[in-house]
């Protein structure tokens, strides 16, 4: 056990627990790059977005990566970050070069100090014959001055090389994913933790394959318009009409009300953030940018206000893929008080994803779209397993409560290493049953997730907290979906569909926001 800098009580850090040896304090080796807006030198490392001058400086624990290079490398392989697997050893190589430069610079500085004493005829040199090399005694004053200039030039060159090595180490370290929790299954298969509601899967009718799809249900009841959206915006966009639009607002209000009752403070966040904020939250490709892997982020081209601006590079902006990003950025470069933790926030936002994949059965309808409404929970906790897992369990319990009351049959999964993003050490997904997806994953489809990210995000965003003792530490972050509206809406349409009556049953908990109605449609409805 040890007391981390700024912690109010002793705890065992996650990294040491994963190493399975007696823990001890691991001080951070924090390199401050001299290049605040430089791009990464290595082709296999994703380029850093142009950052504003006010951007927080990441504080990565490079020393822990160096001391546990094999652990981090294996972790990258398990988490499907093949390019990053070589970064820990590269960092060690670069650090060895940096140490060599340090030794060389130290020797030059010592030589320069002796030269300055000799040039100034420092009185102490008369009593220190060993400190004044013999060849200095035979040099003229001009030769001594020339030697001093040579040493100064050599030191400047070494310091420039040191700065480049530091920048390269930082660039590599920032792309390495977080370590993995012991709870997380290794490999590609998740572990089923529990089920929500009974699996009500009636005998499949001849027409069920058609009518159980929310795409057909929505078209029949006049609730969804994909054709109009394809014309106005392209594939992957949609219009919600009439009761579907009302149902979207009902789901948002339902989730916000439940979260607020549980002590989560509401936030209305921006939809656009600096790209470096999204990157700091872990939204980055798994491999290098030349690998052909698409990004999930929409970047925004900033207009120039005048012709002179064309030569000025502005900080890059992007559309947030989830409210997690602006919520995390809200406390970037900020010092919190220990009394504020856990700090819990909930936000409803529009989310934007440049989803990968070809057009087909997997991507039809509302299941995989470019823009959607989502209610997101985000929290900062003390840097320890106990408080982080308490908030994590609270999120999963709230997700279970919300989906259970909607009458959906779901399963709770502990997700495997191959499914974790860069920031999470642990992730639980909840999948709902979609009758139209029986031939794909047995009908299961993700509707919520929750993740523990330890200090991955707060170190990259320079979010700290001050303990009651006045010390500084990095809080941990936890995030979770309360409701991803389009997918839940699709699940309600499919599971609540009554083919005989040509209607959809509205879950009872949503009826207060649906004018008290118990269903959408009815036999005469589809002829309107």
Short mmCIF file of C-alpha atoms in Angstrom, two decimals:
data_model
loop_
_atom_site.label_atom_id
_atom_site.label_comp_id
_atom_site.label_asym_id
_atom_site.label_seq_id
_atom_site.Cartn_x
_atom_site.Cartn_y
_atom_site.Cartn_z
CA UNK A 1 0.00 0.00 0.00
CA UNK A 2 1.20 3.54 -0.60
CA UNK A 3 -0.05 7.07 -0.44
CA UNK A 4 -0.13 8.53 -3.93
CA UNK A 5 0.69 12.22 -4.39
CA UNK A 6 -2.40 14.16 -3.39
CA UNK A 7 -4.39 11.16 -2.11
CA UNK A 8 -6.20 11.51 1.18
CA UNK A 9 -5.70 7.89 2.12
CA UNK A 10 -3.54 4.95 1.17
CA UNK A 11 -4.45 2.80 -1.80
CA UNK A 12 -2.92 0.31 -4.19
CA UNK A 13 -2.63 1.68 -7.72
CA UNK A 14 -4.19 -0.27 -10.57
CA UNK A 15 -0.89 -0.64 -12.43
CA UNK A 16 0.78 -2.29 -9.44
CA UNK A 17 -2.18 -4.62 -8.85
CA UNK A 18 -2.00 -5.70 -12.48
CA UNK A 19 1.73 -6.39 -12.12
CA UNK A 20 0.94 -8.64 -9.11
CA UNK A 21 3.89 -7.58 -7.02
CA UNK A 22 4.34 -5.58 -3.86
CA UNK A 23 3.30 -2.04 -4.75
CA UNK A 24 5.46 1.00 -4.21
CA UNK A 25 5.23 4.63 -5.25
CA UNK A 26 5.91 5.12 -8.94
CA UNK A 27 6.84 8.75 -9.59
CA UNK A 28 5.96 10.16 -12.97
CA UNK A 29 8.66 11.14 -15.43
CA UNK A 30 7.01 14.19 -16.91
CA UNK A 31 8.69 15.53 -19.99
CA UNK A 32 7.59 18.97 -21.10
CA UNK A 33 7.88 19.29 -24.84
CA UNK A 34 9.36 22.49 -26.24
CA UNK A 35 7.11 22.17 -29.27
CA UNK A 36 3.55 23.00 -28.24
CA UNK A 37 1.97 22.60 -31.68
CA UNK A 38 4.29 20.11 -33.38
CA UNK A 39 3.11 17.03 -35.23
CA UNK A 40 4.44 13.56 -34.48
CA UNK A 41 7.65 12.63 -36.23
CA UNK A 42 6.89 8.94 -36.65
CA UNK A 43 4.70 8.02 -39.62
CA UNK A 44 3.01 5.22 -37.70
CA UNK A 45 1.77 7.55 -34.97
CA UNK A 46 -1.46 9.46 -35.58
CA UNK A 47 -0.82 13.19 -36.04
CA UNK A 48 -1.68 15.50 -33.18
CA UNK A 49 -4.49 17.95 -33.96
CA UNK A 50 -3.43 21.58 -34.03
CA UNK A 51 -3.93 22.78 -30.46
CA UNK A 52 -4.87 26.24 -29.18
CA UNK A 53 -2.27 27.96 -27.02
CA UNK A 54 -4.56 27.48 -24.02
CA UNK A 55 -4.72 23.69 -24.45
CA UNK A 56 -3.77 21.69 -21.33
CA UNK A 57 -0.45 19.86 -21.48
CA UNK A 58 -0.78 16.07 -21.09
CA UNK A 59 1.06 14.56 -18.12
CA UNK A 60 1.66 10.92 -19.06
CA UNK A 61 3.41 8.58 -16.62
CA UNK A 62 6.21 7.73 -19.05
CA UNK A 63 8.41 6.27 -16.32
CA UNK A 64 5.83 3.57 -15.56
CA UNK A 65 5.64 2.70 -19.27
CA UNK A 66 9.45 2.40 -19.44
CA UNK A 67 9.66 0.24 -16.34
CA UNK A 68 6.87 -2.07 -17.55
CA UNK A 69 7.41 -2.09 -21.31
CA UNK A 70 6.48 -5.77 -21.75
CA UNK A 71 3.23 -5.32 -19.81
CA UNK A 72 2.17 -2.36 -21.95
CA UNK A 73 3.20 -4.09 -25.17
CA UNK A 74 1.18 -7.22 -24.37
CA UNK A 75 -1.74 -5.04 -23.32
CA UNK A 76 -1.68 -3.31 -26.73
CA UNK A 77 -1.78 -6.68 -28.49
CA UNK A 78 -4.67 -7.93 -26.35
CA UNK A 79 -6.61 -4.75 -27.02
CA UNK A 80 -6.10 -4.86 -30.78
CA UNK A 81 -3.70 -1.90 -30.99
CA UNK A 82 -0.96 -3.66 -33.00
CA UNK A 83 0.98 -0.55 -34.00
CA UNK A 84 1.17 0.70 -30.41
CA UNK A 85 2.66 -2.62 -29.22
CA UNK A 86 6.10 -1.47 -30.37
CA UNK A 87 5.89 1.94 -28.70
CA UNK A 88 7.05 0.94 -25.16
CA UNK A 89 10.33 -0.51 -26.45
CA UNK A 90 10.75 2.49 -28.75
CA UNK A 91 10.30 4.77 -25.75
CA UNK A 92 13.04 2.88 -23.91
CA UNK A 93 15.37 3.22 -26.90
CA UNK A 94 14.68 6.94 -27.11
CA UNK A 95 15.17 7.31 -23.36
CA UNK A 96 18.58 5.63 -23.62
CA UNK A 97 19.53 8.15 -26.30
CA UNK A 98 18.24 10.97 -24.08
CA UNK A 99 20.37 9.69 -21.17
CA UNK A 100 23.42 9.56 -23.45
CA UNK A 101 22.82 13.16 -24.46
CA UNK A 102 22.43 14.09 -20.80
CA UNK A 103 25.82 12.58 -19.94
CA UNK A 104 27.47 14.26 -22.92
CA UNK A 105 25.91 17.59 -21.99
CA UNK A 106 27.00 17.21 -18.38
CA UNK A 107 30.61 16.69 -19.48
CA UNK A 108 30.47 19.72 -21.76
CA UNK A 109 29.01 21.91 -19.01
CA UNK A 110 31.76 20.85 -16.60
CA UNK A 111 34.35 21.64 -19.24
CA UNK A 112 32.68 24.98 -19.93
CA UNK A 113 32.73 25.89 -16.24
CA UNK A 114 36.49 25.23 -16.09
CA UNK A 115 36.98 27.31 -19.20
CA UNK A 116 35.11 30.25 -17.72
CA UNK A 117 37.23 30.07 -14.59
CA UNK A 118 40.40 29.98 -16.68
CA UNK A 119 39.28 32.91 -18.83
CA UNK A 120 38.34 34.97 -15.79
CA UNK A 121 41.49 33.93 -13.88
CA UNK A 122 39.28 32.71 -11.07
CA UNK A 123 41.42 32.70 -7.86
CA UNK A 124 40.29 29.19 -6.91
CA UNK A 125 42.07 27.66 -9.91
CA UNK A 126 45.49 28.17 -8.32
CA UNK A 127 44.61 25.66 -5.59
CA UNK A 128 42.93 23.16 -7.94
CA UNK A 129 45.64 21.93 -10.32
CA UNK A 130 43.71 18.78 -11.20
CA UNK A 131 40.62 20.75 -12.23
CA UNK A 132 42.48 22.73 -14.90
CA UNK A 133 43.50 20.42 -17.77
CA UNK A 134 47.08 20.79 -18.91
CA UNK A 135 46.09 21.78 -22.43
CA UNK A 136 44.04 24.71 -21.03
CA UNK A 137 47.26 26.13 -19.52
CA UNK A 138 48.92 26.25 -22.94
CA UNK A 139 45.97 27.94 -24.68
CA UNK A 140 45.86 31.62 -25.40
CA UNK A 141 42.89 33.76 -24.35
CA UNK A 142 41.57 33.79 -27.94
CA UNK A 143 41.84 30.00 -28.10
CA UNK A 144 40.00 29.70 -24.78
CA UNK A 145 37.22 31.96 -26.07
CA UNK A 146 36.96 29.93 -29.28
CA UNK A 147 36.75 26.70 -27.26
CA UNK A 148 34.00 28.23 -25.11
CA UNK A 149 32.02 29.13 -28.25
CA UNK A 150 32.44 25.57 -29.56
CA UNK A 151 31.16 24.11 -26.29
CA UNK A 152 28.17 26.50 -26.31
CA UNK A 153 27.28 25.47 -29.88
CA UNK A 154 27.63 21.76 -29.04
CA UNK A 155 25.38 22.19 -25.99
CA UNK A 156 22.72 23.96 -28.07
CA UNK A 157 22.75 21.09 -30.58
CA UNK A 158 22.45 18.49 -27.80
CA UNK A 159 19.60 20.38 -26.13
CA UNK A 160 17.76 20.50 -29.45
CA UNK A 161 18.20 16.75 -29.87
CA UNK A 162 17.01 16.20 -26.30
CA UNK A 163 13.88 18.23 -26.98
CA UNK A 164 13.18 16.14 -30.10
CA UNK A 165 13.64 12.90 -28.17
CA UNK A 166 11.33 14.13 -25.40
CA UNK A 167 8.70 15.13 -27.96
CA UNK A 168 8.91 11.74 -29.65
CA UNK A 169 8.59 9.87 -26.36
CA UNK A 170 5.53 11.94 -25.45
CA UNK A 171 4.02 11.36 -28.89
CA UNK A 172 4.40 7.60 -28.54
CA UNK A 173 3.26 7.43 -24.91
CA UNK A 174 0.08 9.38 -25.54
CA UNK A 175 -1.03 6.82 -28.15
CA UNK A 176 -0.64 3.80 -25.84
CA UNK A 177 -4.03 2.53 -24.55
CA UNK A 178 -4.86 2.26 -20.87
CA UNK A 179 -4.02 -0.88 -18.92
CA UNK A 180 -6.77 -3.49 -18.47
CA UNK A 181 -8.81 -4.44 -15.41
CA UNK A 182 -8.64 -8.00 -14.02
CA UNK A 183 -12.45 -8.07 -14.48
CA UNK A 184 -12.05 -7.87 -18.27
CA UNK A 185 -12.07 -11.15 -20.23
CA UNK A 186 -9.01 -11.57 -22.43
CA UNK A 187 -9.72 -12.19 -26.09
CA UNK A 188 -12.77 -11.46 -28.21
CA UNK A 189 -15.69 -13.07 -26.35
CA UNK A 190 -17.70 -11.16 -23.70
CA UNK A 191 -18.98 -12.72 -20.48
CA UNK A 192 -22.74 -12.67 -19.84
CA UNK A 193 -23.32 -11.26 -16.34
CA UNK A 194 -27.12 -11.19 -16.15
CA UNK A 195 -30.40 -10.80 -18.03
CA UNK A 196 -33.12 -8.14 -17.82
CA UNK A 197 -36.77 -9.25 -18.20
CA UNK A 198 -37.89 -12.59 -19.61
CA UNK A 199 -37.17 -13.46 -23.21
CA UNK A 200 -40.59 -13.06 -24.80
CA UNK A 201 -39.91 -14.36 -28.30
CA UNK A 202 -43.18 -15.64 -29.81
CA UNK A 203 -43.30 -18.23 -32.53
CA UNK A 204 -42.11 -16.64 -35.75
CA UNK A 205 -44.95 -15.94 -38.18
CA UNK A 206 -44.53 -16.14 -41.96
CA UNK A 207 -44.56 -12.35 -42.23
CA UNK A 208 -42.55 -11.78 -39.06
CA UNK A 209 -39.26 -11.28 -40.84
CA UNK A 210 -40.74 -8.24 -42.59
CA UNK A 211 -43.03 -6.76 -39.96
CA UNK A 212 -40.68 -7.21 -37.03
CA UNK A 213 -38.18 -4.80 -38.61
CA UNK A 214 -38.52 -1.28 -37.21
CA UNK A 215 -37.78 -0.01 -40.72
CA UNK A 216 -41.01 -1.56 -42.05
CA UNK A 217 -42.98 -0.73 -38.91
CA UNK A 218 -41.85 2.89 -39.11
CA UNK A 219 -42.70 3.13 -42.79
CA UNK A 220 -46.15 1.55 -42.30
CA UNK A 221 -47.04 3.90 -39.47
CA UNK A 222 -45.48 6.95 -41.12
CA UNK A 223 -42.94 7.41 -38.32
CA UNK A 224 -39.61 7.17 -40.18
CA UNK A 225 -38.40 8.77 -43.38
CA UNK A 226 -35.09 7.44 -44.66
CA UNK A 227 -35.63 8.35 -48.31
CA UNK A 228 -36.05 12.04 -47.60
CA UNK A 229 -32.96 12.02 -45.38
CA UNK A 230 -30.94 10.23 -48.09
CA UNK A 231 -31.83 13.04 -50.49
CA UNK A 232 -31.07 15.84 -48.03
CA UNK A 233 -28.10 14.39 -46.16
CA UNK A 234 -27.13 10.99 -47.56
CA UNK A 235 -27.10 7.43 -46.28
CA UNK A 236 -27.04 7.02 -42.50
CA UNK A 237 -29.38 9.94 -41.74
CA UNK A 238 -33.09 9.88 -40.98
CA UNK A 239 -36.21 11.83 -40.08
CA UNK A 240 -38.37 10.95 -37.07
CA UNK A 241 -42.00 11.93 -37.64
CA UNK A 242 -45.05 12.45 -35.43
CA UNK A 243 -45.12 9.89 -32.57
CA UNK A 244 -41.52 8.82 -33.26
CA UNK A 245 -40.31 12.38 -32.75
CA UNK A 246 -42.46 12.58 -29.63
CA UNK A 247 -41.11 9.21 -28.47
CA UNK A 248 -37.54 10.54 -28.81
CA UNK A 249 -38.34 13.41 -26.46
CA UNK A 250 -40.17 11.06 -24.10
CA UNK A 251 -37.12 8.77 -23.84
CA UNK A 252 -34.84 11.76 -23.17
CA UNK A 253 -37.16 13.14 -20.47
CA UNK A 254 -37.56 9.68 -18.93
CA UNK A 255 -33.79 9.09 -18.70
CA UNK A 256 -33.00 12.60 -17.43
CA UNK A 257 -35.69 12.38 -14.75
CA UNK A 258 -34.34 9.03 -13.49
CA UNK A 259 -30.71 10.24 -13.46
CA UNK A 260 -31.59 13.52 -11.75
CA UNK A 261 -33.49 11.67 -9.02
CA UNK A 262 -30.31 9.62 -8.45
CA UNK A 263 -28.21 12.74 -7.86
CA UNK A 264 -26.77 13.40 -11.31
CA UNK A 265 -26.62 17.11 -12.17
CA UNK A 266 -27.84 18.04 -15.64
CA UNK A 267 -25.56 19.74 -18.18
CA UNK A 268 -26.35 21.02 -21.66
CA UNK A 269 -22.98 20.64 -23.45
CA UNK A 270 -21.68 21.95 -26.79
CA UNK A 271 -21.74 19.58 -29.77
CA UNK A 272 -18.44 20.88 -31.16
CA UNK A 273 -15.09 20.59 -29.37
CA UNK A 274 -11.41 20.94 -30.16
CA UNK A 275 -10.09 17.77 -31.76
CA UNK A 276 -7.36 17.39 -29.14
CA UNK A 277 -10.09 17.08 -26.47
CA UNK A 278 -11.64 14.13 -28.33
CA UNK A 279 -8.20 12.55 -28.76
CA UNK A 280 -7.46 13.00 -25.04
CA UNK A 281 -10.68 11.13 -24.24
CA UNK A 282 -9.45 8.12 -26.23
CA UNK A 283 -11.31 8.63 -29.50
CA UNK A 284 -8.51 7.67 -31.87
CA UNK A 285 -7.84 4.99 -34.52
CA UNK A 286 -6.55 1.62 -33.31
CA UNK A 287 -3.77 1.68 -35.88
CA UNK A 288 -1.79 4.26 -37.77
CA UNK A 289 -3.56 6.80 -40.02
CA UNK A 290 -2.11 5.16 -43.13
CA UNK A 291 -3.65 1.77 -42.31
CA UNK A 292 -6.93 2.59 -44.00
CA UNK A 293 -8.96 2.34 -40.79
CA UNK A 294 -11.69 5.00 -40.88
CA UNK A 295 -12.07 7.46 -38.06
CA UNK A 296 -15.35 7.87 -36.18
CA UNK A 297 -14.87 11.63 -35.83
CA UNK A 298 -16.21 14.34 -38.12
CA UNK A 299 -13.64 17.14 -38.27
CA UNK A 300 -14.71 20.69 -39.07
CA UNK A 301 -12.95 22.98 -41.54
CA UNK A 302 -12.70 26.45 -40.05
CA UNK A 303 -13.39 29.34 -42.44
CA UNK A 304 -10.94 32.20 -42.84
CA UNK A 305 -12.32 35.65 -42.12
CA UNK A 306 -9.82 37.37 -44.42
CA UNK A 307 -7.19 36.59 -47.01
CA UNK A 308 -4.44 37.05 -44.42
CA UNK A 309 -5.93 34.21 -42.36
CA UNK A 310 -5.20 31.69 -45.11
CA UNK A 311 -1.62 31.34 -43.92
CA UNK A 312 -2.69 30.87 -40.29
CA UNK A 313 -3.41 27.37 -39.04
CA UNK A 314 -6.39 27.38 -36.70
CA UNK A 315 -7.02 24.77 -33.99
CA UNK A 316 -8.96 21.84 -35.39
CA UNK A 317 -12.56 21.33 -34.29
CA UNK A 318 -14.71 18.20 -34.46
CA UNK A 319 -18.29 17.14 -33.81
CA UNK A 320 -18.55 15.24 -30.52
CA UNK A 321 -19.32 11.55 -30.94
CA UNK A 322 -20.76 11.48 -27.40
CA UNK A 323 -21.39 13.95 -24.58
CA UNK A 324 -18.55 12.19 -22.73
CA UNK A 325 -16.11 14.35 -24.71
CA UNK A 326 -17.42 17.84 -23.87
CA UNK A 327 -18.19 16.73 -20.31
CA UNK A 328 -14.59 15.60 -19.81
CA UNK A 329 -13.34 18.78 -21.47
CA UNK A 330 -15.47 20.91 -19.14
CA UNK A 331 -12.93 20.31 -16.34
CA UNK A 332 -9.77 20.31 -18.49
CA UNK A 333 -6.88 22.23 -16.92
CA UNK A 334 -8.92 22.56 -13.73
CA UNK A 335 -8.24 21.78 -10.09
CA UNK A 336 -11.18 20.23 -8.23
CA UNK A 337 -11.63 19.96 -4.47
CA UNK A 338 -11.66 16.54 -2.86
CA UNK A 339 -15.02 17.39 -1.28
CA UNK A 340 -16.53 17.62 -4.80
CA UNK A 341 -15.77 13.98 -5.59
CA UNK A 342 -17.51 12.00 -6.86
CA UNK A 343 -18.69 14.72 -9.24
CA UNK A 344 -21.57 13.29 -11.28
CA UNK A 345 -23.03 14.88 -14.42
CA UNK A 346 -25.67 13.82 -16.95
CA UNK A 347 -26.18 15.42 -20.35
CA UNK A 348 -28.41 15.02 -23.37
CA UNK A 349 -26.74 15.81 -26.67
CA UNK A 350 -26.72 15.17 -30.37
CA UNK A 351 -23.90 12.74 -31.21
CA UNK A 352 -22.05 12.40 -34.51
CA UNK A 353 -20.29 9.28 -35.75
CA UNK A 354 -18.67 8.77 -39.13
CA UNK A 355 -19.44 5.05 -38.77
CA UNK A 356 -17.44 2.51 -40.76
CA UNK A 357 -19.02 -0.29 -42.72
CA UNK A 358 -20.67 -0.96 -46.04
CA UNK A 359 -24.31 -0.50 -46.73
CA UNK A 360 -26.27 -3.64 -45.84
CA UNK A 361 -28.52 -5.39 -43.36
CA UNK A 362 -26.28 -4.40 -40.43
CA UNK A 363 -26.60 -0.72 -41.23
CA UNK A 364 -30.23 -0.38 -42.30
CA UNK A 365 -32.58 1.72 -40.23
CA UNK A 366 -31.81 3.33 -36.88
CA UNK A 367 -29.28 0.85 -35.58
CA UNK A 368 -26.18 2.48 -37.09
CA UNK A 369 -26.56 6.14 -38.00
CA UNK A 370 -24.38 9.23 -38.29
CA UNK A 371 -26.34 11.48 -35.92
CA UNK A 372 -28.43 10.59 -32.90
CA UNK A 373 -29.61 11.77 -29.50
CA UNK A 374 -28.05 10.22 -26.42
CA UNK A 375 -28.30 10.77 -22.68
CA UNK A 376 -24.83 10.32 -21.17
CA UNK A 377 -23.54 10.04 -17.59
CA UNK A 378 -20.02 11.15 -16.66
CA UNK A 379 -18.25 11.27 -13.30
CA UNK A 380 -14.93 12.13 -11.69
CA UNK A 381 -14.00 10.02 -8.66
CA UNK A 382 -11.14 9.58 -6.22
CA UNK A 383 -8.23 7.64 -7.78
CA UNK A 384 -9.02 4.20 -6.40
CA UNK A 385 -10.99 1.09 -7.35
CA UNK A 386 -13.60 1.38 -4.62
CA UNK A 387 -15.08 4.82 -5.40
CA UNK A 388 -14.76 4.29 -9.16
CA UNK A 389 -16.53 0.91 -9.08
CA UNK A 390 -19.26 2.31 -6.84
CA UNK A 391 -20.10 4.93 -9.48
CA UNK A 392 -19.68 2.34 -12.26
CA UNK A 393 -22.14 -0.03 -10.53
CA UNK A 394 -24.53 2.87 -10.00
CA UNK A 395 -24.46 3.57 -13.74
CA UNK A 396 -25.12 -0.07 -14.69
CA UNK A 397 -27.93 -0.29 -12.11
CA UNK A 398 -29.55 2.84 -13.55
CA UNK A 399 -29.22 1.47 -17.10
CA UNK A 400 -30.80 -1.80 -15.95
CA UNK A 401 -33.65 0.08 -14.28
CA UNK A 402 -34.35 2.23 -17.36
CA UNK A 403 -34.31 -0.64 -19.86
CA UNK A 404 -36.17 -3.01 -17.56
CA UNK A 405 -39.02 -0.56 -17.05
CA UNK A 406 -39.29 -0.16 -20.84
CA UNK A 407 -40.11 -3.87 -21.01
CA UNK A 408 -37.10 -4.76 -23.16
CA UNK A 409 -35.37 -8.12 -22.89
CA UNK A 410 -31.66 -7.43 -22.43
CA UNK A 411 -28.42 -9.02 -21.34
CA UNK A 412 -25.55 -7.39 -19.41
CA UNK A 413 -22.06 -8.18 -20.73
CA UNK A 414 -18.54 -7.80 -19.39
CA UNK A 415 -16.74 -6.79 -22.59
CA UNK A 416 -13.44 -8.40 -23.66
CA UNK A 417 -10.08 -6.74 -24.26
CA UNK A 418 -10.53 -6.66 -28.06
CA UNK A 419 -13.63 -4.48 -27.63
CA UNK A 420 -12.14 -1.86 -25.29
CA UNK A 421 -11.33 1.60 -26.59
CA UNK A 422 -8.08 3.37 -25.72
CA UNK A 423 -9.28 4.94 -22.46
CA UNK A 424 -11.26 2.19 -20.69
CA UNK A 425 -9.80 -0.41 -18.34
CA UNK A 426 -13.21 -2.06 -18.04
CA UNK A 427 -16.46 -1.86 -19.99
CA UNK A 428 -19.92 -3.34 -19.54
CA UNK A 429 -22.43 -3.27 -22.40
CA UNK A 430 -26.15 -3.95 -22.27
CA UNK A 431 -27.64 -5.50 -25.39
CA UNK A 432 -31.36 -5.53 -26.17
CA UNK A 433 -33.15 -8.19 -28.17
CA UNK A 434 -34.22 -7.06 -31.66
CA UNK A 435 -36.55 -9.53 -33.43
CA UNK A 436 -35.32 -8.30 -36.82
CA UNK A 437 -31.72 -9.20 -35.92
CA UNK A 438 -32.29 -12.90 -35.20
CA UNK A 439 -29.96 -13.87 -38.02
CA UNK A 440 -27.27 -11.52 -36.72
CA UNK A 441 -25.85 -12.13 -33.25
CA UNK A 442 -29.00 -14.06 -32.29
CA UNK A 443 -30.97 -10.83 -32.21
CA UNK A 444 -28.77 -8.98 -29.70
CA UNK A 445 -27.73 -5.38 -30.26
CA UNK A 446 -25.90 -2.93 -27.99
CA UNK A 447 -28.01 -0.14 -26.48
CA UNK A 448 -25.85 1.10 -23.56
CA UNK A 449 -22.31 0.84 -22.24
CA UNK A 450 -20.39 1.94 -19.14
CA UNK A 451 -16.61 2.31 -18.72
CA UNK A 452 -13.98 2.99 -16.07
CA UNK A 453 -11.08 5.02 -17.49
CA UNK A 454 -8.87 5.57 -14.38
CA UNK A 455 -6.64 8.65 -14.93
CA UNK A 456 -6.22 8.13 -18.70
CA UNK A 457 -8.41 11.14 -19.57
CA UNK A 458 -7.55 13.39 -16.64
CA UNK A 459 -3.79 13.14 -17.27
CA UNK A 460 -4.30 14.07 -20.92
CA UNK A 461 -6.66 16.91 -19.99
CA UNK A 462 -4.68 18.12 -16.93
CA UNK A 463 -7.68 17.67 -14.63
CA UNK A 464 -6.51 17.41 -11.02
CA UNK A 465 -7.99 17.56 -7.55
CA UNK A 466 -6.66 18.97 -4.31
CA UNK A 467 -6.91 16.82 -1.23
CA UNK A 468 -7.85 18.14 2.18
CA UNK A 469 -4.12 17.98 2.96
CA UNK A 470 -3.42 20.33 0.04
CA UNK A 471 -1.75 17.78 -2.23
CA UNK A 472 -2.54 17.24 -5.91
CA UNK A 473 -3.67 14.04 -7.66
CA UNK A 474 -5.45 13.00 -10.84
CA UNK A 475 -9.08 11.88 -10.39
CA UNK A 476 -10.43 8.87 -12.25
CA UNK A 477 -13.28 9.15 -14.75
CA UNK A 478 -16.27 6.87 -15.31
CA UNK A 479 -18.78 7.23 -18.14
CA UNK A 480 -21.96 5.46 -19.16
CA UNK A 481 -24.90 5.73 -21.53
CA UNK A 482 -28.25 6.36 -19.90
CA UNK A 483 -30.13 5.92 -23.19
CA UNK A 484 -29.03 5.88 -26.84
CA UNK A 485 -32.35 7.03 -28.24
CA UNK A 486 -32.54 5.64 -31.84
CA UNK A 487 -31.62 2.08 -30.90
CA UNK A 488 -33.95 2.02 -27.91
CA UNK A 489 -36.69 3.53 -30.06
CA UNK A 490 -36.10 0.81 -32.67
CA UNK A 491 -36.24 -1.89 -29.97
CA UNK A 492 -39.55 -0.48 -28.66
CA UNK A 493 -41.05 -0.51 -32.17
CA UNK A 494 -39.99 -4.11 -32.83
CA UNK A 495 -40.79 -5.59 -29.44
CA UNK A 496 -44.02 -3.66 -29.01
CA UNK A 497 -45.38 -4.42 -32.49
CA UNK A 498 -48.81 -6.01 -32.75
CA UNK A 499 -49.26 -7.22 -36.30
CA UNK A 500 -52.93 -8.08 -35.83
CA UNK A 501 -53.76 -4.55 -34.73
CA UNK A 502 -51.00 -2.85 -36.77
CA UNK A 503 -49.90 -0.90 -33.70
CA UNK A 504 -46.98 -0.49 -31.31
CA UNK A 505 -47.46 -0.65 -27.55
CA UNK A 506 -46.03 2.37 -25.74
CA UNK A 507 -44.21 1.37 -22.51
CA UNK A 508 -46.16 2.55 -19.49
CA UNK A 509 -43.26 4.62 -18.10
CA UNK A 510 -43.25 6.76 -21.27
CA UNK A 511 -46.98 7.47 -21.42
CA UNK A 512 -46.83 10.64 -19.28
CA UNK A 513 -44.76 12.19 -22.09
CA UNK A 514 -46.94 10.65 -24.85
CA UNK A 515 -50.20 12.40 -23.94
CA UNK A 516 -51.26 9.34 -21.94
CA UNK A 517 -51.65 7.10 -25.01
CA UNK A 518 -50.94 3.40 -24.69
CA UNK A 519 -50.17 2.64 -28.34
CA UNK A 520 -49.10 4.09 -31.68
CA UNK A 521 -51.23 3.20 -34.66
CA UNK A 522 -54.13 0.79 -34.82
CA UNK A 523 -55.86 -0.71 -37.84
CA UNK A 524 -57.14 2.47 -39.48
CA UNK A 525 -53.96 4.34 -38.63
CA UNK A 526 -51.76 3.32 -41.55
CA UNK A 527 -54.22 4.59 -44.15
CA UNK A 528 -53.87 8.23 -43.13
#
